[in-house]
Amino acid sequence: MMKIGVLISGGGTNLQSIIDTVHGKSGEIAVVISNKADAYGLTRAKNADIPAEVIVENDCADVDDFNAKMIDVLKDYDVELVVLAGFMRILTPAFIAAYPNRIVNIHPALIPSFCGEGFYGMRVHRAIFEYGVKISGPTVHFVNEEADGGPIIAQKAVPIDDCETPEAIAAKVLEEEHKLLPWVVEQICLGRVHVDGRRVTIDRV
Ligand code: GRF
């Protein structure tokens, strides 16, 4: 069973969706790492008897040391797939090189729209609301050295013309994130995801 490491920074609802649908079935969450000691996702891990570690960047010498400490933990738990579930810190090239096409991230917009530097959390949904787009939705992608720039694995279009606030957009997109991310993680665990350059295909079953 593929060993998964999940990196979080906050509430962990995406972590919870993976706990509920993948953990102990198509894969095993071997460890949860948070860069925030007060992240509620740590409680979710504890409730599921999943080991968790807190690595605070400010306690590290620099960003390279921070990433090296995370890699050490992931290797200690024999992690094969890293999932960024609301993880709000930068990964270094060394971290990305340690897990080639084995780091996935979920972004709350349809990449290549509303992504990259500065587009995270509510900033994404406020920009989308102000622009007046009618469709948004989550993207799950492999992580490379470009912020939100790795090969796209899956996306889900969500009509948002009925959303009257950025918060309503966020809620509607988050609902779809909770379905898309665990599905992608499961497909990777089952060996159904193939990468050819920027193009990703998933076996139809
Ligand atoms: C989600 O909106 C996700 O798209 C973004 O961060 C948020 C994580 O939420 N990357 P949670 O911590 O999983 O609840």
mmCIF file of C-alpha atoms and ligand atoms in Angstrom:
data_model
loop_
_atom_site.group_PDB
_atom_site.id
_atom_site.type_symbol
_atom_site.label_atom_id
_atom_site.label_comp_id
_atom_site.label_asym_id
_atom_site.label_seq_id
_atom_site.Cartn_x
_atom_site.Cartn_y
_atom_site.Cartn_z
ATOM 1 C CA MET A 1 0.000 0.000 0.000
ATOM 2 C CA MET A 2 1.507 3.365 -1.013
ATOM 3 C CA LYS A 3 2.719 5.450 1.924
ATOM 4 C CA ILE A 4 1.494 9.036 1.837
ATOM 5 C CA GLY A 5 2.810 12.095 3.651
ATOM 6 C CA VAL A 6 0.381 15.028 3.972
ATOM 7 C CA LEU A 7 1.646 18.571 4.580
ATOM 8 C CA ILE A 8 -0.766 21.041 6.176
ATOM 9 C CA SER A 9 -0.837 24.543 7.599
ATOM 10 C CA GLY A 10 -4.428 24.953 8.766
ATOM 11 C CA GLY A 11 -7.866 23.410 9.243
ATOM 12 C CA GLY A 12 -7.074 20.246 7.321
ATOM 13 C CA THR A 13 -10.444 19.634 5.672
ATOM 14 C CA ASN A 14 -8.623 18.336 2.603
ATOM 15 C CA LEU A 15 -6.557 16.084 4.890
ATOM 16 C CA GLN A 16 -9.821 14.850 6.408
ATOM 17 C CA SER A 17 -11.190 13.972 2.966
ATOM 18 C CA ILE A 18 -8.105 11.806 2.338
ATOM 19 C CA ILE A 19 -8.378 10.191 5.787
ATOM 20 C CA ASP A 20 -12.029 9.370 5.105
ATOM 21 C CA THR A 21 -11.645 7.893 1.610
ATOM 22 C CA VAL A 22 -8.042 6.770 0.960
ATOM 23 C CA HIS A 23 -6.403 5.984 4.315
ATOM 24 C CA GLY A 24 -6.310 2.253 4.975
ATOM 25 C CA LYS A 25 -7.914 1.543 1.601
ATOM 26 C CA SER A 26 -5.900 2.415 -1.528
ATOM 27 C CA GLY A 27 -3.132 4.091 0.461
ATOM 28 C CA GLU A 28 -1.834 4.764 3.955
ATOM 29 C CA ILE A 29 -1.182 8.215 5.413
ATOM 30 C CA ALA A 30 2.108 7.429 7.164
ATOM 31 C CA VAL A 31 2.642 10.915 8.578
ATOM 32 C CA VAL A 32 1.155 14.415 8.684
ATOM 33 C CA ILE A 33 3.552 17.372 8.853
ATOM 34 C CA SER A 34 2.361 20.834 9.860
ATOM 35 C CA ASN A 35 4.365 24.046 9.857
ATOM 36 C CA LYS A 36 1.874 25.423 12.425
ATOM 37 C CA ALA A 37 1.656 23.974 15.933
ATOM 38 C CA ASP A 38 -1.974 25.111 16.248
ATOM 39 C CA ALA A 39 -3.215 23.700 12.932
ATOM 40 C CA TYR A 40 -6.522 21.897 13.536
ATOM 41 C CA GLY A 41 -5.406 19.353 10.950
ATOM 42 C CA LEU A 42 -3.102 17.988 13.680
ATOM 43 C CA THR A 43 -6.189 17.161 15.737
ATOM 44 C CA ARG A 44 -7.679 15.397 12.721
ATOM 45 C CA ALA A 45 -4.503 13.301 12.420
ATOM 46 C CA LYS A 46 -4.566 12.471 16.150
ATOM 47 C CA ASN A 47 -8.218 11.458 15.974
ATOM 48 C CA ALA A 48 -7.303 9.070 13.150
ATOM 49 C CA ASP A 49 -4.240 7.701 15.021
ATOM 50 C CA ILE A 50 -1.952 9.047 12.301
ATOM 51 C CA PRO A 51 1.559 10.176 13.373
ATOM 52 C CA ALA A 52 2.047 13.920 13.101
ATOM 53 C CA GLU A 53 5.080 16.176 13.304
ATOM 54 C CA VAL A 54 5.302 19.959 13.644
ATOM 55 C CA ILE A 55 8.209 21.684 11.916
ATOM 56 C CA VAL A 56 8.106 25.450 12.378
ATOM 57 C CA GLU A 57 10.111 27.330 9.762
ATOM 58 C CA ASN A 58 11.117 30.065 12.211
ATOM 59 C CA ASP A 59 12.768 27.409 14.378
ATOM 60 C CA CYS A 60 14.951 26.372 11.422
ATOM 61 C CA ALA A 61 18.171 28.033 10.283
ATOM 62 C CA ASP A 62 16.660 28.916 6.892
ATOM 63 C CA VAL A 63 14.227 27.641 4.258
ATOM 64 C CA ASP A 64 16.711 24.971 3.129
ATOM 65 C CA ASP A 65 17.019 23.654 6.686
ATOM 66 C CA PHE A 66 13.206 23.735 7.023
ATOM 67 C CA ASN A 67 12.775 21.677 3.852
ATOM 68 C CA ALA A 68 15.597 19.304 4.812
ATOM 69 C CA LYS A 69 13.885 18.605 8.144
ATOM 70 C CA MET A 70 10.618 17.826 6.341
ATOM 71 C CA ILE A 71 12.399 15.480 3.938
ATOM 72 C CA ASP A 72 14.059 13.715 6.895
ATOM 73 C CA VAL A 73 10.656 13.052 8.473
ATOM 74 C CA LEU A 74 9.120 11.900 5.178
ATOM 75 C CA LYS A 75 12.019 9.516 4.570
ATOM 76 C CA ASP A 76 11.798 8.226 8.171
ATOM 77 C CA TYR A 77 8.215 7.206 7.429
ATOM 78 C CA ASP A 78 9.093 5.761 3.974
ATOM 79 C CA VAL A 79 6.720 8.195 2.302
ATOM 80 C CA GLU A 80 6.343 7.657 -1.474
ATOM 81 C CA LEU A 81 3.754 10.332 -2.264
ATOM 82 C CA VAL A 82 3.616 13.826 -0.773
ATOM 83 C CA VAL A 83 0.281 15.669 -0.705
ATOM 84 C CA LEU A 84 0.122 19.415 -0.050
ATOM 85 C CA ALA A 85 -3.281 19.989 1.557
ATOM 86 C CA GLY A 86 -3.461 23.656 2.321
ATOM 87 C CA PHE A 87 0.281 23.831 2.932
ATOM 88 C CA MET A 88 1.281 27.483 2.770
ATOM 89 C CA ARG A 89 5.075 27.363 2.651
ATOM 90 C CA ILE A 90 7.553 27.227 -0.236
ATOM 91 C CA LEU A 91 9.215 23.952 -1.189
ATOM 92 C CA THR A 92 12.846 24.186 -2.278
ATOM 93 C CA PRO A 93 14.240 22.626 -5.482
ATOM 94 C CA ALA A 94 15.967 20.041 -3.248
ATOM 95 C CA PHE A 95 12.606 18.982 -1.786
ATOM 96 C CA ILE A 96 10.986 18.799 -5.229
ATOM 97 C CA ALA A 97 13.967 16.824 -6.589
ATOM 98 C CA ALA A 98 13.528 14.313 -3.746
ATOM 99 C CA TYR A 99 10.005 13.457 -4.985
ATOM 100 C CA PRO A 100 9.881 13.845 -8.797
ATOM 101 C CA ASN A 101 6.234 13.787 -9.955
ATOM 102 C CA ARG A 102 5.344 12.525 -6.509
ATOM 103 C CA ILE A 103 4.230 15.771 -4.912
ATOM 104 C CA VAL A 104 0.633 16.863 -5.545
ATOM 105 C CA ASN A 105 -1.009 20.130 -4.611
ATOM 106 C CA ILE A 106 -4.577 21.344 -4.692
ATOM 107 C CA HIS A 107 -5.213 24.876 -5.871
ATOM 108 C CA PRO A 108 -8.686 26.428 -5.482
ATOM 109 C CA ALA A 109 -8.912 27.751 -9.053
ATOM 110 C CA LEU A 110 -8.696 26.485 -12.630
ATOM 111 C CA ILE A 111 -4.954 26.753 -13.383
ATOM 112 C CA PRO A 112 -3.525 28.583 -15.371
ATOM 113 C CA SER A 113 -6.078 31.161 -14.226
ATOM 114 C CA PHE A 114 -5.747 32.918 -10.876
ATOM 115 C CA CYS A 115 -2.621 31.074 -9.745
ATOM 116 C CA GLY A 116 1.067 31.625 -9.070
ATOM 117 C CA GLU A 117 2.756 34.102 -6.767
ATOM 118 C CA GLY A 118 0.347 35.762 -4.357
ATOM 119 C CA PHE A 119 -2.671 33.657 -5.358
ATOM 120 C CA TYR A 120 -3.592 31.614 -2.286
ATOM 121 C CA GLY A 121 -6.537 31.255 0.082
ATOM 122 C CA MET A 122 -9.178 33.974 -0.090
ATOM 123 C CA ARG A 123 -6.971 36.107 -2.366
ATOM 124 C CA VAL A 124 -7.815 33.629 -5.126
ATOM 125 C CA HIS A 125 -11.572 33.869 -4.628
ATOM 126 C CA ARG A 126 -11.582 37.650 -4.191
ATOM 127 C CA ALA A 127 -9.713 38.073 -7.505
ATOM 128 C CA ILE A 128 -12.150 35.682 -9.179
ATOM 129 C CA PHE A 129 -15.154 37.523 -7.725
ATOM 130 C CA GLU A 130 -13.830 40.928 -8.800
ATOM 131 C CA TYR A 131 -13.060 39.697 -12.316
ATOM 132 C CA GLY A 132 -16.608 38.371 -12.661
ATOM 133 C CA VAL A 133 -15.784 34.934 -14.115
ATOM 134 C CA LYS A 134 -18.693 32.506 -14.277
ATOM 135 C CA ILE A 135 -16.800 29.229 -13.778
ATOM 136 C CA SER A 136 -14.147 28.353 -11.220
ATOM 137 C CA GLY A 137 -13.136 25.121 -9.525
ATOM 138 C CA PRO A 138 -10.222 23.174 -8.050
ATOM 139 C CA THR A 139 -7.069 21.974 -9.788
ATOM 140 C CA VAL A 140 -4.900 19.113 -8.564
ATOM 141 C CA HIS A 141 -1.424 19.228 -10.059
ATOM 142 C CA PHE A 142 2.064 17.857 -9.643
ATOM 143 C CA VAL A 143 4.423 20.295 -7.968
ATOM 144 C CA ASN A 144 7.459 21.586 -9.812
ATOM 145 C CA GLU A 145 9.658 24.615 -9.162
ATOM 146 C CA GLU A 146 7.135 27.070 -10.616
ATOM 147 C CA ALA A 147 4.405 28.122 -8.172
ATOM 148 C CA ASP A 148 1.236 26.234 -9.232
ATOM 149 C CA GLY A 149 3.014 25.449 -12.519
ATOM 150 C CA GLY A 150 3.382 21.661 -12.489
ATOM 151 C CA PRO A 151 1.529 19.231 -14.819
ATOM 152 C CA ILE A 152 -2.221 19.310 -14.240
ATOM 153 C CA ILE A 153 -3.679 15.976 -13.081
ATOM 154 C CA ALA A 154 -7.367 16.835 -12.700
ATOM 155 C CA GLN A 155 -9.737 19.779 -12.606
ATOM 156 C CA LYS A 156 -13.441 20.261 -11.872
ATOM 157 C CA ALA A 157 -15.475 23.128 -13.312
ATOM 158 C CA VAL A 158 -17.847 24.735 -10.807
ATOM 159 C CA PRO A 159 -20.494 27.295 -11.886
ATOM 160 C CA ILE A 160 -20.204 30.326 -9.630
ATOM 161 C CA ASP A 161 -22.612 32.787 -11.265
ATOM 162 C CA ASP A 162 -24.938 32.245 -8.295
ATOM 163 C CA CYS A 163 -22.220 33.175 -5.766
ATOM 164 C CA GLU A 164 -22.774 36.655 -4.375
ATOM 165 C CA THR A 165 -19.542 36.842 -2.320
ATOM 166 C CA PRO A 166 -15.955 35.558 -2.524
ATOM 167 C CA GLU A 167 -16.740 33.434 0.532
ATOM 168 C CA ALA A 168 -19.574 31.730 -1.332
ATOM 169 C CA ILE A 169 -17.175 30.924 -4.169
ATOM 170 C CA ALA A 170 -14.636 29.537 -1.683
ATOM 171 C CA ALA A 171 -17.241 27.300 -0.071
ATOM 172 C CA LYS A 172 -18.529 25.946 -3.377
ATOM 173 C CA VAL A 173 -15.002 25.231 -4.662
ATOM 174 C CA LEU A 174 -13.901 23.668 -1.346
ATOM 175 C CA GLU A 175 -16.807 21.239 -1.588
ATOM 176 C CA GLU A 176 -15.400 20.019 -4.921
ATOM 177 C CA GLU A 177 -11.810 19.977 -3.587
ATOM 178 C CA HIS A 178 -12.915 17.418 -1.014
ATOM 179 C CA LYS A 179 -13.951 15.092 -3.834
ATOM 180 C CA LEU A 180 -11.199 15.775 -6.388
ATOM 181 C CA LEU A 181 -8.087 15.540 -4.190
ATOM 182 C CA PRO A 182 -8.826 12.164 -2.592
ATOM 183 C CA TRP A 183 -9.863 10.778 -5.981
ATOM 184 C CA VAL A 184 -6.538 11.844 -7.523
ATOM 185 C CA VAL A 185 -4.550 10.464 -4.560
ATOM 186 C CA GLU A 186 -6.415 7.155 -4.909
ATOM 187 C CA GLN A 187 -5.704 6.989 -8.668
ATOM 188 C CA ILE A 188 -1.992 7.589 -8.031
ATOM 189 C CA CYS A 189 -1.961 4.904 -5.306
ATOM 190 C CA LEU A 190 -3.576 2.487 -7.766
ATOM 191 C CA GLY A 191 -0.914 3.202 -10.410
ATOM 192 C CA ARG A 192 -3.381 4.667 -12.862
ATOM 193 C CA VAL A 193 -1.734 8.094 -13.353
ATOM 194 C CA HIS A 194 0.831 8.563 -16.139
ATOM 195 C CA VAL A 195 2.905 11.656 -16.903
ATOM 196 C CA ASP A 196 4.350 12.515 -20.307
ATOM 197 C CA GLY A 197 5.999 15.914 -20.066
ATOM 198 C CA ARG A 198 3.190 18.291 -19.170
ATOM 199 C CA ARG A 199 0.452 15.882 -20.148
ATOM 200 C CA VAL A 200 -1.076 13.641 -17.484
ATOM 201 C CA THR A 201 -3.406 10.749 -18.307
ATOM 202 C CA ILE A 202 -5.433 8.606 -15.909
ATOM 203 C CA ASP A 203 -6.444 5.054 -16.886
ATOM 204 C CA ARG A 204 -10.172 4.720 -17.382
ATOM 205 C CA VAL A 205 -11.609 1.714 -15.511
HETATM 206 C C1 GRF B 1 -8.029 24.916 0.384
HETATM 207 O O1 GRF B 1 -8.893 25.921 -0.053
HETATM 208 C C2 GRF B 1 -7.019 24.613 -0.691
HETATM 209 O O2 GRF B 1 -7.505 24.855 -1.989
HETATM 210 C C3 GRF B 1 -5.914 25.572 -0.413
HETATM 211 O O3 GRF B 1 -5.894 25.733 1.000
HETATM 212 C C4 GRF B 1 -7.145 25.371 1.530
HETATM 213 C C5 GRF B 1 -6.899 24.237 2.494
HETATM 214 O O4 GRF B 1 -7.959 24.087 3.328
HETATM 215 N N1 GRF B 1 -4.669 25.060 -0.913
HETATM 216 P P1 GRF B 1 -7.877 22.934 4.443
HETATM 217 O O5 GRF B 1 -6.755 23.296 5.385
HETATM 218 O O6 GRF B 1 -7.594 21.629 3.732
HETATM 219 O O7 GRF B 1 -9.224 22.954 5.074
#
